[in-house]
Amino acid sequence: MADSRNGDDGATNAARTEVCEARGRLSEAAGSDLTAEFERVGRLARSVMDLCDRFDALGGITICSACGRQTGHRTMAARIRTAEKKQPTGQ
């Protein structure tokens, strides 16, 4: 989506930066212990949520600054959070 937009756009540049960071985190080696792996997975999860926010921003979805809710279709991040809540515990 970012590649089809003007390169001088701030949102586009931010999206490209997020993609580079996410790719870097994907290539990180697994943690040497449980704590290190937990931190690595947390960084990767934050990258995914950041990419969802950028996707929404590039797609024209706006968030209300007063309440923090989207003002149109459900955002990608909101869809992921809803799906996470539906996951059975213990998996």
Short mmCIF file of N, CA and C in Angstrom, two decimals, residues 13-72:
data_model
loop_
_atom_site.label_atom_id
_atom_site.label_comp_id
_atom_site.label_asym_id
_atom_site.label_seq_id
_atom_site.Cartn_x
_atom_site.Cartn_y
_atom_site.Cartn_z
N ASN A 13 6.07 7.44 4.64
CA ASN A 13 7.43 7.23 5.14
C ASN A 13 7.41 6.49 6.47
N ALA A 14 6.46 6.82 7.34
CA ALA A 14 6.35 6.13 8.62
C ALA A 14 6.00 4.66 8.41
N ALA A 15 5.13 4.38 7.46
CA ALA A 15 4.76 2.99 7.17
C ALA A 15 5.97 2.21 6.67
N ARG A 16 6.75 2.81 5.80
CA ARG A 16 7.95 2.13 5.30
C ARG A 16 8.94 1.85 6.43
N THR A 17 9.08 2.80 7.35
CA THR A 17 9.95 2.60 8.50
C THR A 17 9.45 1.45 9.36
N GLU A 18 8.14 1.39 9.59
CA GLU A 18 7.56 0.30 10.38
C GLU A 18 7.79 -1.05 9.72
N VAL A 19 7.67 -1.10 8.41
CA VAL A 19 7.90 -2.36 7.68
C VAL A 19 9.35 -2.81 7.86
N CYS A 20 10.29 -1.89 7.76
CA CYS A 20 11.71 -2.24 7.94
C CYS A 20 11.97 -2.75 9.36
N GLU A 21 11.38 -2.10 10.35
CA GLU A 21 11.55 -2.53 11.73
C GLU A 21 10.94 -3.92 11.94
N ALA A 22 9.77 -4.16 11.38
CA ALA A 22 9.12 -5.46 11.53
C ALA A 22 9.94 -6.56 10.87
N ARG A 23 10.48 -6.28 9.71
CA ARG A 23 11.33 -7.27 9.03
C ARG A 23 12.57 -7.59 9.86
N GLY A 24 13.14 -6.56 10.47
CA GLY A 24 14.29 -6.79 11.33
C GLY A 24 13.93 -7.65 12.53
N ARG A 25 12.78 -7.41 13.11
CA ARG A 25 12.36 -8.20 14.26
C ARG A 25 12.03 -9.64 13.87
N LEU A 26 11.52 -9.83 12.66
CA LEU A 26 11.25 -11.18 12.19
C LEU A 26 12.53 -12.00 12.06
N SER A 27 13.62 -11.33 11.75
CA SER A 27 14.88 -12.05 11.54
C SER A 27 15.69 -12.22 12.82
N GLU A 28 15.20 -11.69 13.94
CA GLU A 28 15.90 -11.87 15.21
C GLU A 28 15.93 -13.34 15.58
N ALA A 29 17.04 -13.78 16.15
CA ALA A 29 17.16 -15.17 16.60
C ALA A 29 16.27 -15.38 17.82
N ALA A 30 15.84 -16.60 17.99
CA ALA A 30 15.01 -16.94 19.15
C ALA A 30 15.79 -16.66 20.43
N GLY A 31 15.07 -16.31 21.49
CA GLY A 31 15.70 -16.00 22.76
C GLY A 31 16.40 -17.21 23.36
N SER A 32 17.44 -16.95 24.13
CA SER A 32 18.22 -18.03 24.73
C SER A 32 17.52 -18.65 25.93
N ASP A 33 16.59 -17.93 26.52
CA ASP A 33 15.80 -18.47 27.62
C ASP A 33 14.37 -17.93 27.50
N LEU A 34 13.52 -18.33 28.40
CA LEU A 34 12.11 -17.97 28.31
C LEU A 34 11.89 -16.46 28.39
N THR A 35 12.62 -15.79 29.26
CA THR A 35 12.47 -14.34 29.40
C THR A 35 12.88 -13.62 28.12
N ALA A 36 14.00 -14.01 27.54
CA ALA A 36 14.47 -13.39 26.30
C ALA A 36 13.50 -13.65 25.16
N GLU A 37 12.96 -14.84 25.10
CA GLU A 37 11.99 -15.17 24.04
C GLU A 37 10.70 -14.38 24.23
N PHE A 38 10.25 -14.23 25.46
CA PHE A 38 9.06 -13.45 25.76
C PHE A 38 9.25 -12.01 25.30
N GLU A 39 10.41 -11.43 25.57
CA GLU A 39 10.69 -10.05 25.15
C GLU A 39 10.74 -9.94 23.63
N ARG A 40 11.35 -10.94 22.95
CA ARG A 40 11.44 -10.92 21.49
C ARG A 40 10.04 -10.99 20.87
N VAL A 41 9.21 -11.88 21.39
CA VAL A 41 7.85 -12.02 20.86
C VAL A 41 7.04 -10.76 21.14
N GLY A 42 7.26 -10.13 22.29
CA GLY A 42 6.57 -8.87 22.60
C GLY A 42 6.93 -7.77 21.62
N ARG A 43 8.21 -7.69 21.27
CA ARG A 43 8.63 -6.68 20.27
C ARG A 43 7.99 -6.96 18.93
N LEU A 44 7.94 -8.21 18.54
CA LEU A 44 7.32 -8.58 17.27
C LEU A 44 5.82 -8.26 17.29
N ALA A 45 5.15 -8.53 18.40
CA ALA A 45 3.72 -8.22 18.51
C ALA A 45 3.48 -6.72 18.40
N ARG A 46 4.34 -5.92 19.03
CA ARG A 46 4.19 -4.46 18.92
C ARG A 46 4.37 -4.01 17.47
N SER A 47 5.30 -4.65 16.76
CA SER A 47 5.49 -4.31 15.35
C SER A 47 4.24 -4.62 14.53
N VAL A 48 3.62 -5.75 14.82
CA VAL A 48 2.40 -6.12 14.10
C VAL A 48 1.30 -5.09 14.35
N MET A 49 1.13 -4.69 15.61
CA MET A 49 0.09 -3.71 15.92
C MET A 49 0.42 -2.35 15.29
N ASP A 50 1.70 -1.97 15.28
CA ASP A 50 2.09 -0.72 14.62
C ASP A 50 1.80 -0.78 13.13
N LEU A 51 2.08 -1.92 12.50
CA LEU A 51 1.79 -2.07 11.07
C LEU A 51 0.28 -1.98 10.82
N CYS A 52 -0.51 -2.55 11.69
CA CYS A 52 -1.98 -2.45 11.55
C CYS A 52 -2.43 -0.99 11.63
N ASP A 53 -1.85 -0.25 12.58
CA ASP A 53 -2.21 1.16 12.70
C ASP A 53 -1.82 1.94 11.45
N ARG A 54 -0.63 1.64 10.89
CA ARG A 54 -0.20 2.32 9.66
C ARG A 54 -1.11 1.94 8.50
N PHE A 55 -1.49 0.67 8.43
CA PHE A 55 -2.40 0.22 7.38
C PHE A 55 -3.70 0.99 7.44
N ASP A 56 -4.23 1.13 8.66
CA ASP A 56 -5.47 1.89 8.83
C ASP A 56 -5.30 3.34 8.43
N ALA A 57 -4.17 3.94 8.82
CA ALA A 57 -3.92 5.35 8.50
C ALA A 57 -3.81 5.55 6.99
N LEU A 58 -3.11 4.66 6.31
CA LEU A 58 -2.97 4.78 4.85
C LEU A 58 -4.29 4.51 4.15
N GLY A 59 -5.16 3.70 4.76
CA GLY A 59 -6.45 3.38 4.16
C GLY A 59 -7.51 4.44 4.43
N GLY A 60 -7.17 5.45 5.23
CA GLY A 60 -8.09 6.53 5.47
C GLY A 60 -8.99 6.36 6.68
N ILE A 61 -8.75 5.33 7.48
CA ILE A 61 -9.54 5.16 8.70
C ILE A 61 -9.02 6.14 9.72
N THR A 62 -9.93 6.85 10.35
CA THR A 62 -9.53 7.86 11.33
C THR A 62 -9.95 7.43 12.73
N ILE A 63 -9.18 7.88 13.71
CA ILE A 63 -9.43 7.57 15.10
C ILE A 63 -9.83 8.85 15.81
N CYS A 64 -10.89 8.79 16.62
CA CYS A 64 -11.35 9.94 17.39
C CYS A 64 -10.32 10.26 18.46
N SER A 65 -9.85 11.50 18.49
CA SER A 65 -8.83 11.88 19.48
C SER A 65 -9.41 11.97 20.88
N ALA A 66 -10.72 12.14 21.01
CA ALA A 66 -11.34 12.25 22.33
C ALA A 66 -11.52 10.89 23.00
N CYS A 67 -11.99 9.90 22.23
CA CYS A 67 -12.28 8.61 22.85
C CYS A 67 -11.36 7.49 22.39
N GLY A 68 -10.58 7.71 21.33
CA GLY A 68 -9.66 6.69 20.84
C GLY A 68 -10.31 5.62 19.99
N ARG A 69 -11.55 5.80 19.60
CA ARG A 69 -12.25 4.81 18.77
C ARG A 69 -12.23 5.23 17.32
N GLN A 70 -12.30 4.23 16.44
CA GLN A 70 -12.32 4.52 15.01
C GLN A 70 -13.66 5.11 14.63
N THR A 71 -13.64 5.91 13.56
CA THR A 71 -14.85 6.62 13.15
C THR A 71 -15.44 6.07 11.86
N GLY A 72 -14.98 4.91 11.46
CA GLY A 72 -15.50 4.31 10.24
C GLY A 72 -15.58 2.81 10.43
#
